[in-house]
mmCIF file of C-alpha atoms in Angstrom:
data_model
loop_
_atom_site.group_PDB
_atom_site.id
_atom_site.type_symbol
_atom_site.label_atom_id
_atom_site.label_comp_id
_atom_site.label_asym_id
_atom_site.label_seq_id
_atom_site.Cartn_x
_atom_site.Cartn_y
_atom_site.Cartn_z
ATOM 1 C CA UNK A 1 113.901 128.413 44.621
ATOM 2 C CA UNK A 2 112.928 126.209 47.791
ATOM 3 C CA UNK A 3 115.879 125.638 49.140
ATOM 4 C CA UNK A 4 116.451 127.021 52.814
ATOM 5 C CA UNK A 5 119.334 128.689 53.313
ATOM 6 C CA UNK A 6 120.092 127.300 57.240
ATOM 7 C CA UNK A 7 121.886 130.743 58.173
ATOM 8 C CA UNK A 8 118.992 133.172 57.418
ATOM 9 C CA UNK A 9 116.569 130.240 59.311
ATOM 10 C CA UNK A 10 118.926 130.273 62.237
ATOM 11 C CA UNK A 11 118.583 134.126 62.095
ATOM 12 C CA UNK A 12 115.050 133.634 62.059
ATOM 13 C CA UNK A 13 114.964 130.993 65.095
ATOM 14 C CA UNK A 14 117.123 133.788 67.015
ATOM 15 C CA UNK A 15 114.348 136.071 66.345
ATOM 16 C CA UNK A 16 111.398 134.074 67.569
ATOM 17 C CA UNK A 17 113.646 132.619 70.409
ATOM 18 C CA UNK A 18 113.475 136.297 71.789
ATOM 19 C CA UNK A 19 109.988 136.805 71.105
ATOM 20 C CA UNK A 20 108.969 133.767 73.284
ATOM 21 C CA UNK A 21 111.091 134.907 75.978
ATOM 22 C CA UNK A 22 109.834 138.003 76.347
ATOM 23 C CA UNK A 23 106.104 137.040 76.478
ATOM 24 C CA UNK A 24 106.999 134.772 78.815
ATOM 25 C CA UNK A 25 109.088 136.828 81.652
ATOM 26 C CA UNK A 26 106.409 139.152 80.799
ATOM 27 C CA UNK A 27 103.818 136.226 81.865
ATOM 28 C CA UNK A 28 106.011 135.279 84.966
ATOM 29 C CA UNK A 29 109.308 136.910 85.403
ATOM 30 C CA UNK A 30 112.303 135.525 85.727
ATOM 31 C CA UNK A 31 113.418 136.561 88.898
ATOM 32 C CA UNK A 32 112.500 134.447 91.965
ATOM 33 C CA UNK A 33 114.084 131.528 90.106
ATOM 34 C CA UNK A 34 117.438 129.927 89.355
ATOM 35 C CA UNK A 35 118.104 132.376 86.521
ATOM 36 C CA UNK A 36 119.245 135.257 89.342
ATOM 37 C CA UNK A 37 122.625 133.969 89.450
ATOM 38 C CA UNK A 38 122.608 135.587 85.738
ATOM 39 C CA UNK A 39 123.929 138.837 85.653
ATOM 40 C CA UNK A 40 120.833 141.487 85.891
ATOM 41 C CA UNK A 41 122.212 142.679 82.604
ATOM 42 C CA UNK A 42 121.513 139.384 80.614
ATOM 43 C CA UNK A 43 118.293 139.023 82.620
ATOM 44 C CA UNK A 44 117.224 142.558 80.968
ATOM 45 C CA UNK A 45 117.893 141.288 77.419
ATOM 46 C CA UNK A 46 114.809 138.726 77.909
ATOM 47 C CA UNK A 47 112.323 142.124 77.709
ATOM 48 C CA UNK A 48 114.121 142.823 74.395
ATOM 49 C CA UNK A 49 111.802 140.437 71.956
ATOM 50 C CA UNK A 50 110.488 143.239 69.997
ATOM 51 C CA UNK A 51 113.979 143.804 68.770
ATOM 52 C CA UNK A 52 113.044 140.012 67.452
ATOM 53 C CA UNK A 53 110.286 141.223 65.625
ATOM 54 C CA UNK A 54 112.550 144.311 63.592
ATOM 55 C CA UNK A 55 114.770 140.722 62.755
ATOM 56 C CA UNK A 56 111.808 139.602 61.341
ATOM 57 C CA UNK A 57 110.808 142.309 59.271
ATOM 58 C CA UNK A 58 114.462 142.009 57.762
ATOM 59 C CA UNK A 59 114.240 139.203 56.992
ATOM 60 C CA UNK A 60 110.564 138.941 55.262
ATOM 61 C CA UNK A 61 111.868 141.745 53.313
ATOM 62 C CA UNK A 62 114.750 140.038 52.286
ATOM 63 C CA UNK A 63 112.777 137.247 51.679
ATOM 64 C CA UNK A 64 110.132 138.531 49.666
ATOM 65 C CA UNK A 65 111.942 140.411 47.494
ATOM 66 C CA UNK A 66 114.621 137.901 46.633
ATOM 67 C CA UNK A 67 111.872 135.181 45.585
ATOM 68 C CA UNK A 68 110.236 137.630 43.685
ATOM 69 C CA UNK A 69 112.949 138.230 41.650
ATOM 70 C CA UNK A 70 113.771 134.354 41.280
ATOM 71 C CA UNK A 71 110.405 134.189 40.218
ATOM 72 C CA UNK A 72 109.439 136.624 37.950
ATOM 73 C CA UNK A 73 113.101 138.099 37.294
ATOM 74 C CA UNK A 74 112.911 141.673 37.686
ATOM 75 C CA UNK A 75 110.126 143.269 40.383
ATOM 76 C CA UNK A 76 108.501 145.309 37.971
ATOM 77 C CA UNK A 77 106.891 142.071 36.170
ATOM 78 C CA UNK A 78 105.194 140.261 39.332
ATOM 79 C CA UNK A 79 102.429 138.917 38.730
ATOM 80 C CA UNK A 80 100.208 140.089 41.168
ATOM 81 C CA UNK A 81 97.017 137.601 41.424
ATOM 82 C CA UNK A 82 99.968 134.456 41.788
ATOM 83 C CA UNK A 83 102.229 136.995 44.526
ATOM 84 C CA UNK A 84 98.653 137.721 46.777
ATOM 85 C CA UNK A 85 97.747 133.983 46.409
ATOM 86 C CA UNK A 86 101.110 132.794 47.363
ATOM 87 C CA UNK A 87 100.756 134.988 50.434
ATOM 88 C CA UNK A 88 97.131 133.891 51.276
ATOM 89 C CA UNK A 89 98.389 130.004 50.893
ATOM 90 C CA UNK A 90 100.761 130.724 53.344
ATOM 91 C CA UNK A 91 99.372 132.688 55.628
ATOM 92 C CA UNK A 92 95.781 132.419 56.415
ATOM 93 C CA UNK A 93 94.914 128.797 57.286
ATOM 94 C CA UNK A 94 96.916 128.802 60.389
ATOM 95 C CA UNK A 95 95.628 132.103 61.328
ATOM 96 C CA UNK A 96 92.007 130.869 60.874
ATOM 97 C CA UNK A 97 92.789 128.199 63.023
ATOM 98 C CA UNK A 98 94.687 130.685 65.667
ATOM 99 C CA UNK A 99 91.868 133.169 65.543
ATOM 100 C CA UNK A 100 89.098 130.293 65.918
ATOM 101 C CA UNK A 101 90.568 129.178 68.879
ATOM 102 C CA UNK A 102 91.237 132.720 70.492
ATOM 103 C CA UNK A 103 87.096 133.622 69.596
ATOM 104 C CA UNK A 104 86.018 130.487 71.086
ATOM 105 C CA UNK A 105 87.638 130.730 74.505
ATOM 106 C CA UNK A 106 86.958 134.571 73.869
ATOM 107 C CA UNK A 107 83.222 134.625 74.195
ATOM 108 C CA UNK A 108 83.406 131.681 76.662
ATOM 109 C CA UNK A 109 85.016 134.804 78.707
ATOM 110 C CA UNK A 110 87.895 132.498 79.534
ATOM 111 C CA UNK A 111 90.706 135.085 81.301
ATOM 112 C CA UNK A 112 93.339 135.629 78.888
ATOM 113 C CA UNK A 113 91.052 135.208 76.011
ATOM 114 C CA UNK A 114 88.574 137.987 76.189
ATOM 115 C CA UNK A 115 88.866 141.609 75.752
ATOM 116 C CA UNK A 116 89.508 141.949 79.251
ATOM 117 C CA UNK A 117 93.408 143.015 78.951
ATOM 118 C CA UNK A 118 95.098 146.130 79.920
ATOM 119 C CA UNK A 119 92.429 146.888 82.413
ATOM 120 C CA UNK A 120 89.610 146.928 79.788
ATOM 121 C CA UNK A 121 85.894 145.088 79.437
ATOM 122 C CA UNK A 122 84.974 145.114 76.112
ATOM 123 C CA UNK A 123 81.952 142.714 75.217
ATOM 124 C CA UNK A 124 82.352 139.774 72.754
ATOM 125 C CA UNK A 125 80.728 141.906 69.932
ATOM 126 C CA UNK A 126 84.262 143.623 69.935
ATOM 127 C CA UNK A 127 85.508 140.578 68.736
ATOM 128 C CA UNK A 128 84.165 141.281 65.171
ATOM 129 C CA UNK A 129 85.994 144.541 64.855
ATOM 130 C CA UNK A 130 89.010 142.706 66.480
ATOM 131 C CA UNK A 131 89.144 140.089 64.372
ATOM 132 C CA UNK A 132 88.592 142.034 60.661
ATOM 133 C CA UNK A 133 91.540 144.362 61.755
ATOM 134 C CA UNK A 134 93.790 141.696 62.108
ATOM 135 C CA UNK A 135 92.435 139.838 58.846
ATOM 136 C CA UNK A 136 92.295 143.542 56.643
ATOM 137 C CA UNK A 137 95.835 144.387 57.975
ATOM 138 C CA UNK A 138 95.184 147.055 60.446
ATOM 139 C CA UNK A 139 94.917 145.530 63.888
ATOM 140 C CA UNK A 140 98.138 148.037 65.225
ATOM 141 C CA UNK A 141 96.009 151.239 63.976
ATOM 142 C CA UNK A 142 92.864 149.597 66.142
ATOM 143 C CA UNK A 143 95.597 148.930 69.509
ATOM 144 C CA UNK A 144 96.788 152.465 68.815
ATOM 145 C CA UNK A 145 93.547 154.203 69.316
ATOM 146 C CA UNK A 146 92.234 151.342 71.718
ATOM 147 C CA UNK A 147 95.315 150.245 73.507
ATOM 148 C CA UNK A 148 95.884 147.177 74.619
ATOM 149 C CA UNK A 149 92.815 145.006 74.744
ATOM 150 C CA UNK A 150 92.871 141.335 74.324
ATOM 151 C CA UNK A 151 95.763 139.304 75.365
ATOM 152 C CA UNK A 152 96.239 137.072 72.592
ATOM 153 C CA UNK A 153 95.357 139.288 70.198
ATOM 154 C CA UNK A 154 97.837 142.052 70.926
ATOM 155 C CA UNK A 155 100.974 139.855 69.747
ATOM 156 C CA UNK A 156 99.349 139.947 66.116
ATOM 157 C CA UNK A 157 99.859 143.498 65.577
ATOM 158 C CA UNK A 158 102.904 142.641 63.423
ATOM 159 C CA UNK A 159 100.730 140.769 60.926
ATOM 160 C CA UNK A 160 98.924 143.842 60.155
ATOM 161 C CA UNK A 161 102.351 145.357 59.202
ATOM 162 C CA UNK A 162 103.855 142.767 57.398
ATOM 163 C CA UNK A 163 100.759 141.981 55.776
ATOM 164 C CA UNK A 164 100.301 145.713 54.774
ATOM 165 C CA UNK A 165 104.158 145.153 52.928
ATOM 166 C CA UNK A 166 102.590 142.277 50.935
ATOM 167 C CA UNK A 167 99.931 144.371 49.793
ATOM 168 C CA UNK A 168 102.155 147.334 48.894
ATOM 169 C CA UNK A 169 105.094 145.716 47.291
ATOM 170 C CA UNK A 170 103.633 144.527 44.123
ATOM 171 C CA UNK A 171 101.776 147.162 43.614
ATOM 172 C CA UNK A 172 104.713 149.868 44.204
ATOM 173 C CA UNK A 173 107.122 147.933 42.234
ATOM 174 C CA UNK A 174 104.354 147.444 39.345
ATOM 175 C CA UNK A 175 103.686 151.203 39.271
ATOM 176 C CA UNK A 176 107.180 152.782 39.691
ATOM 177 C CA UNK A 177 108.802 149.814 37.631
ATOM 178 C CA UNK A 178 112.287 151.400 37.876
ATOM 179 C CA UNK A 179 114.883 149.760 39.779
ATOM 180 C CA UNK A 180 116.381 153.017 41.247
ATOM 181 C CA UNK A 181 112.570 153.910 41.962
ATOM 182 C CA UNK A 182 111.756 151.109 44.338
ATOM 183 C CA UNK A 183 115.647 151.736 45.578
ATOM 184 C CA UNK A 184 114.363 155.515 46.753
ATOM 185 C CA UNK A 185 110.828 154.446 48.201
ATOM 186 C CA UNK A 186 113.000 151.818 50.392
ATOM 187 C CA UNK A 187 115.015 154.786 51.205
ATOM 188 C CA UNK A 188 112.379 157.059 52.514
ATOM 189 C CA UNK A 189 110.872 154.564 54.429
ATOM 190 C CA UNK A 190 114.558 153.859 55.988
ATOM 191 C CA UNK A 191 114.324 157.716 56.671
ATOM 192 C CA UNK A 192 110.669 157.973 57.937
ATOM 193 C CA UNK A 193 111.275 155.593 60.109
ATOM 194 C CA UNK A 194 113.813 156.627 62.940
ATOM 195 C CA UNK A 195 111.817 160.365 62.382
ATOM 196 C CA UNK A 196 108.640 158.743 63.152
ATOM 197 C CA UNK A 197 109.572 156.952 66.159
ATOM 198 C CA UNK A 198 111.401 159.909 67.746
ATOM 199 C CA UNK A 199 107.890 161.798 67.158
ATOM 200 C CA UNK A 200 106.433 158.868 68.999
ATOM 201 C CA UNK A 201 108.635 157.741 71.557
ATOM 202 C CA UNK A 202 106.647 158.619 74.740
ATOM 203 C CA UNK A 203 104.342 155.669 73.845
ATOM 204 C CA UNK A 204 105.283 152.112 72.882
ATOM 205 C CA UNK A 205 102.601 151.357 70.841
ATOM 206 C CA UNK A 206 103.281 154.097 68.445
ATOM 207 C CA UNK A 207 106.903 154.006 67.898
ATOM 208 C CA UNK A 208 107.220 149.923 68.153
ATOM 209 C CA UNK A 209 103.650 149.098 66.308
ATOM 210 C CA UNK A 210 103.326 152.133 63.513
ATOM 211 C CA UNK A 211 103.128 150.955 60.100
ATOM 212 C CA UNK A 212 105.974 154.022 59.510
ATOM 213 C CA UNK A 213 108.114 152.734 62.412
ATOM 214 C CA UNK A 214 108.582 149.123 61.206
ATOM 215 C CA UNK A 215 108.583 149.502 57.155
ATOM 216 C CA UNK A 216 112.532 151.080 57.583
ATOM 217 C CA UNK A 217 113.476 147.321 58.356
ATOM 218 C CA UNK A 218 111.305 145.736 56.024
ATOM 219 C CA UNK A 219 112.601 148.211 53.541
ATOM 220 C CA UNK A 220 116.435 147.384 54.428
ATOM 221 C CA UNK A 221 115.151 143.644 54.008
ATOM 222 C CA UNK A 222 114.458 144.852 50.652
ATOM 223 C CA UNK A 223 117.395 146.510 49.594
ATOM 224 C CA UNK A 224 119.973 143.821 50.947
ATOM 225 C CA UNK A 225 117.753 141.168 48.259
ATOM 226 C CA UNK A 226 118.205 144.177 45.325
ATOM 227 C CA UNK A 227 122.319 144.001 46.278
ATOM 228 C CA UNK A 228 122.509 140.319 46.119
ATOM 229 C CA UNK A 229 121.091 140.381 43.234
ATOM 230 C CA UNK A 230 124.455 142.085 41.583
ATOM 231 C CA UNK A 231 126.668 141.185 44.215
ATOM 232 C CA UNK A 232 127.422 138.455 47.073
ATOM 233 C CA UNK A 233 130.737 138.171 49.365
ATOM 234 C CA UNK A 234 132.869 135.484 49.208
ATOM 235 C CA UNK A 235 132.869 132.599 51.674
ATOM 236 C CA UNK A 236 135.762 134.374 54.212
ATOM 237 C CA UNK A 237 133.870 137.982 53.971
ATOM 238 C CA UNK A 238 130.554 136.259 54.627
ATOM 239 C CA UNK A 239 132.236 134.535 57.699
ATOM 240 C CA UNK A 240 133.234 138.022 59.465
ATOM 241 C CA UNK A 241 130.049 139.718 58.238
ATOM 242 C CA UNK A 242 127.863 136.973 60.128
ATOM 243 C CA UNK A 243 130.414 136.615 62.984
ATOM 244 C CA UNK A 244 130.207 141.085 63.286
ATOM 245 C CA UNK A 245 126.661 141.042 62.855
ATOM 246 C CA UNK A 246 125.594 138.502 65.062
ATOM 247 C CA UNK A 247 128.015 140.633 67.943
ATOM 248 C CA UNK A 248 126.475 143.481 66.762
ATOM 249 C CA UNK A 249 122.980 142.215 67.261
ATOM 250 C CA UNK A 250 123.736 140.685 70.637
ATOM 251 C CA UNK A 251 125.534 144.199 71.816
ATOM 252 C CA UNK A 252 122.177 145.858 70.741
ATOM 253 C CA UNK A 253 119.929 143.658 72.486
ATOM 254 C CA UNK A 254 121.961 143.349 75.888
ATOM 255 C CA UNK A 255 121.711 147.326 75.745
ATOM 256 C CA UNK A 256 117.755 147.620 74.970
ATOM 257 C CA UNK A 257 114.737 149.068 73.766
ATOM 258 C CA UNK A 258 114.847 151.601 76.845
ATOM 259 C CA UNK A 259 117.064 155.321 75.941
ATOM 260 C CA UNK A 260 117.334 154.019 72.252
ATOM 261 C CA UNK A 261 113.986 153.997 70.846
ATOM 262 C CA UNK A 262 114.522 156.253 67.783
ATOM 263 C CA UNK A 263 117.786 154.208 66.730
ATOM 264 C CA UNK A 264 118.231 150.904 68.190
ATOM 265 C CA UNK A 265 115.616 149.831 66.096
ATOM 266 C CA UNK A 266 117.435 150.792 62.892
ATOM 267 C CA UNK A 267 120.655 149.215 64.236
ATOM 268 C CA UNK A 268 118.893 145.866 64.926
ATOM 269 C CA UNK A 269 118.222 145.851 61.646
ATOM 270 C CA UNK A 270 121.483 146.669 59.731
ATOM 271 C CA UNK A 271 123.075 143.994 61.700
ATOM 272 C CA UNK A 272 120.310 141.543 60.864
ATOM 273 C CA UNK A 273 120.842 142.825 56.989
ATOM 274 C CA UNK A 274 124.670 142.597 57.686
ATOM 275 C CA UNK A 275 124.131 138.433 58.624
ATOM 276 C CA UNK A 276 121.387 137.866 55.617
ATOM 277 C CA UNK A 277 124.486 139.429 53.329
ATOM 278 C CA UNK A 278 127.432 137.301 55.025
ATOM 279 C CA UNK A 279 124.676 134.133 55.065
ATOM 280 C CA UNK A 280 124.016 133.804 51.285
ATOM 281 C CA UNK A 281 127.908 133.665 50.666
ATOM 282 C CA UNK A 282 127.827 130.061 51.365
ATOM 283 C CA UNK A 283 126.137 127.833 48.787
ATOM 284 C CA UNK A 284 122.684 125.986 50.500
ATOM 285 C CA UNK A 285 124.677 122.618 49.344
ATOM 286 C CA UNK A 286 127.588 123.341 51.642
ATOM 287 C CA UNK A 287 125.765 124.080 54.392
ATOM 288 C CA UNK A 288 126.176 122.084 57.531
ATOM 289 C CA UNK A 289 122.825 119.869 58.849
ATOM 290 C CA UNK A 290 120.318 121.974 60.332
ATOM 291 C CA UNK A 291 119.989 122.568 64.495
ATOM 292 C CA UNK A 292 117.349 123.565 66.644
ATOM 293 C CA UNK A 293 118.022 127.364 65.819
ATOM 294 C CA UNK A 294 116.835 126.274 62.098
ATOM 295 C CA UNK A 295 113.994 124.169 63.010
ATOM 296 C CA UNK A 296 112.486 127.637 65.218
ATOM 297 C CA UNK A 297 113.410 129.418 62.093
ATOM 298 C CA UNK A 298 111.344 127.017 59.403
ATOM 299 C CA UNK A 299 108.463 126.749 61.789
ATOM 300 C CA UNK A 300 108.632 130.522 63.296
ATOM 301 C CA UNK A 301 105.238 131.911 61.749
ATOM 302 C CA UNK A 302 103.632 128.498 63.429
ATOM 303 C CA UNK A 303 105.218 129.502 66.684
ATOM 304 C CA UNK A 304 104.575 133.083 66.576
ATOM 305 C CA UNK A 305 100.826 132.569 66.364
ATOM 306 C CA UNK A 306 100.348 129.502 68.816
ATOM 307 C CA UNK A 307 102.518 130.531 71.802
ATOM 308 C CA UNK A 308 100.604 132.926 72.996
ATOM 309 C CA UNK A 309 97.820 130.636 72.690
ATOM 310 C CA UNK A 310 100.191 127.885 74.806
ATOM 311 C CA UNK A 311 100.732 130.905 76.845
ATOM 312 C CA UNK A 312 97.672 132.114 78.130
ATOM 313 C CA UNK A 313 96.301 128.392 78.510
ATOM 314 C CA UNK A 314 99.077 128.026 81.158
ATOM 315 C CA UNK A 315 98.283 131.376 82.911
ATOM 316 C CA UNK A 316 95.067 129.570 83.407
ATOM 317 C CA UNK A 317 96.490 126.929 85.471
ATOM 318 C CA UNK A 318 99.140 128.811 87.115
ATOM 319 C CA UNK A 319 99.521 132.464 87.930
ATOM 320 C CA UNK A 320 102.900 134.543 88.261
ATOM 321 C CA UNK A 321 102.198 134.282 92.029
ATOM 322 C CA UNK A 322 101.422 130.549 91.730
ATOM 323 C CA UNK A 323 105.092 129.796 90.482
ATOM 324 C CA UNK A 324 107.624 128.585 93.015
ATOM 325 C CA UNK A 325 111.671 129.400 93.071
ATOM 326 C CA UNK A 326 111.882 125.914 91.290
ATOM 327 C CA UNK A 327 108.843 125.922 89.231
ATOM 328 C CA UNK A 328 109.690 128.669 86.716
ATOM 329 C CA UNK A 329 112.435 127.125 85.001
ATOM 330 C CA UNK A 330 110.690 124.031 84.675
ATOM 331 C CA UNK A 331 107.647 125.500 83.714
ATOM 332 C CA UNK A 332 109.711 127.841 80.620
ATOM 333 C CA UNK A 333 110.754 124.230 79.705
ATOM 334 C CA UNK A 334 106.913 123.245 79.518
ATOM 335 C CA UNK A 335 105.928 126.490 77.583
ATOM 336 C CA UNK A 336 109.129 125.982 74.784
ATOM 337 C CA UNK A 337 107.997 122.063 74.205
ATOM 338 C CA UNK A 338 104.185 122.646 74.449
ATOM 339 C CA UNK A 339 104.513 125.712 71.790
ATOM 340 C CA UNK A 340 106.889 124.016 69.721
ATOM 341 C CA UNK A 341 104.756 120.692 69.533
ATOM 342 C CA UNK A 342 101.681 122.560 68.827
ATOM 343 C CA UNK A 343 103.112 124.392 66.043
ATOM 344 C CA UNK A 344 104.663 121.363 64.723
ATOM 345 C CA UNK A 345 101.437 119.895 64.464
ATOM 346 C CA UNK A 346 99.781 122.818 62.561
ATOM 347 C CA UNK A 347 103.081 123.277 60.236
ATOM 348 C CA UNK A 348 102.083 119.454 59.307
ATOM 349 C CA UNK A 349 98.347 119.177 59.701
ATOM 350 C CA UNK A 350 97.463 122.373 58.409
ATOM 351 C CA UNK A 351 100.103 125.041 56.954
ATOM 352 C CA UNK A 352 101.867 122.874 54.928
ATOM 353 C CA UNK A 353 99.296 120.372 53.888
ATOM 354 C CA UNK A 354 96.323 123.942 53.003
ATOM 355 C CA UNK A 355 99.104 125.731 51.063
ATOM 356 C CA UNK A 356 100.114 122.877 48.726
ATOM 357 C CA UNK A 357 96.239 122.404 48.100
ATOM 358 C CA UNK A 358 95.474 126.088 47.239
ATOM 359 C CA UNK A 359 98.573 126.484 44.938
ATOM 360 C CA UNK A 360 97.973 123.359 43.136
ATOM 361 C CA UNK A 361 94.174 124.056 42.790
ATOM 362 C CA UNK A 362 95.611 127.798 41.350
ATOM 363 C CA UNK A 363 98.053 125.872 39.278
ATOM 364 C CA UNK A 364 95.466 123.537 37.890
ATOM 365 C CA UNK A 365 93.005 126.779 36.739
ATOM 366 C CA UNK A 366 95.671 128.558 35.184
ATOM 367 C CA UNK A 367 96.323 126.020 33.334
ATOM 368 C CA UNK A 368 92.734 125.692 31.906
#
């Protein structure tokens, strides 16, 4: 049940690849540096992470499903106090950490830190509503009514959503039980969510951060783990599905977020679907020696909550204006090593080490 399969981490490692990229041209740009000889086209596709974040969803929906099937054979018999502790193993000790860090600098009023983004000045008392929304799942509802407030902060609106999945899964599979059922709740979220974002699409934070507008590709995460379930291609039809999907995705990505906000969303993640389908073909035994792509993908949750920690430390030192024609690249270089060391430090010293402890301690009084 632990085994990685290295084509849905390399997926993964895609995902966060584009995620970092974006907060960083964001950060400084990427013009004014060796990187114009790059088409303007390709250049464009850096501001296209939160197509990163729809692979994500994908995936964890794949993901989840699929091991809670392993595990407890059909969804209608999870158990739900093991599935929420599983989740809180996982997730929460590096966030405490994350969150601990972004407080402290926070109320030291350290730029980049405090509630001082997006033009706003909101005390350090906000930090207590901040910081339950993102811990009770609903820190995109608070950025949709308050915009965007604290740097850091704002990247963890995707928590709230995928945490909000982990609350509702169990519980909808427990209560409508039926396969079929849980097949026609992913559908109407797959339906709800293209309508929702076209209702929205005047205004980023609604149709990119809305519970509604994400759960379609959390919910076609789900239904490609209920297929494989009956069904997985061959070795040659998982080859072209990977090979189409992974054109498909790059195709979408190169033409953006911009014009296609109701659709390119749900296209992103069909393809990403299409690649989780044509990935679990091969056997994890066959599978060649993981790259760097896997290693992003395995330690992706670290990196998604410590770059933008790594991120705004370095806008401390050095400011988009700062940044010389042959600094930036350089200093990209810095940000991919400094984010990828830091969360390879809390993968070892704290993820991995906190989530054996609070599984075995659950094993232990189950047992009793």
């Amino acid at each position: 049940m632990n085994t990685r399969n290295h084509h849905i981490d390399a997926l993964r490692g895609a995902a966060i690849l584009g995620v970092l990229l974006l907060h960083f041209a964001l950060a400084y740009g990427l013009k004014n540096s060796p990187l114009e000889i790059l088409p303007a086209w390709l250049l464009r596709a850096a501001y296209q992470g939160n197509y990163g974040v729809t692979m994500f969803f994908v995936i964890s929906g794949y993901l989840i499903t699929s091991t809670s099937l392993q595990r407890w054979g059909d969804l209608a018999r999870i158990d739900l106090a093991a599935f929420y502790l599983y989740r809180i193993a996982r997730l929460l000790p590096s966030l405490l950490l994350a969150l601990s860090i972004i407080v402290l600098l926070g109320v030291l009023d350290v730029p980049y830190f405090a509630n001082s983004d997006g033009g706003k000045d909101l005390p350090a008392s906000y930090f207590v509503i901040a910081i339950a929304s993102v811990l009770t799942f609903w820190h995109n509802v608070l950025m949709q009514s308050a915009g965007y407030f604290n740097y850091c902060l704002n990247v963890y609106w995707s928590l709230s959503v995928e945490e909000m999945f982990y609350l509702l899964l169990p519980l909808s599979c427990r209560i409508l039980r039926r396969r079929q059922a849980i097949m026609l709740l992913c559908g109407a979220a797959i339906v709800a969510g293209p309508v929702y974002r076209s209702l929205h699409a005047d205004n980023e934070i609604d149709f990119m951060y809305g519970y509604i507008a994400c759960f379609d590709a959390i919910a076609i995460g789900c239904l490609t783990a209920l297929l494989t379930q009956r069904w997985r291609p061959g070795a040659r039809i998982g080859r072209l599905l990977r090979w189409t999907a992974g054109l498909a995705l790059a195709a979408v990505y190169v033409r953006g977020i911009g014009g296609h906000e109701v659709f390119g969303f749900t296209l992103v993640a069909v393809a990403s679907a299409a690649f989780i389908l044509g990935g679990v073909a091969a056997e994890p035994a066959s599978q060649r020696r993981p790259g760097p792509l896997q290693w992003l993908g395995r330690h992706s949750y670290e990196l998604y909550l410590f770059h933008i920690i790594v991120l705004a430390g370095m806008r401390n030192v050095v400011d988009k204006a700062g940044l010389a024609y042959a600094e930036r690249l350089p200093w990209l270089a810095l940000f991919l090593a400094a984010t990828a060391l830091a969360a390879a430090l809390v993968a070892r010293y704290v993820s991995e080490p906190a989530n054996a402890a609070i599984r075995q301690r659950w094993r232990r009084a189950a047992e009793k």
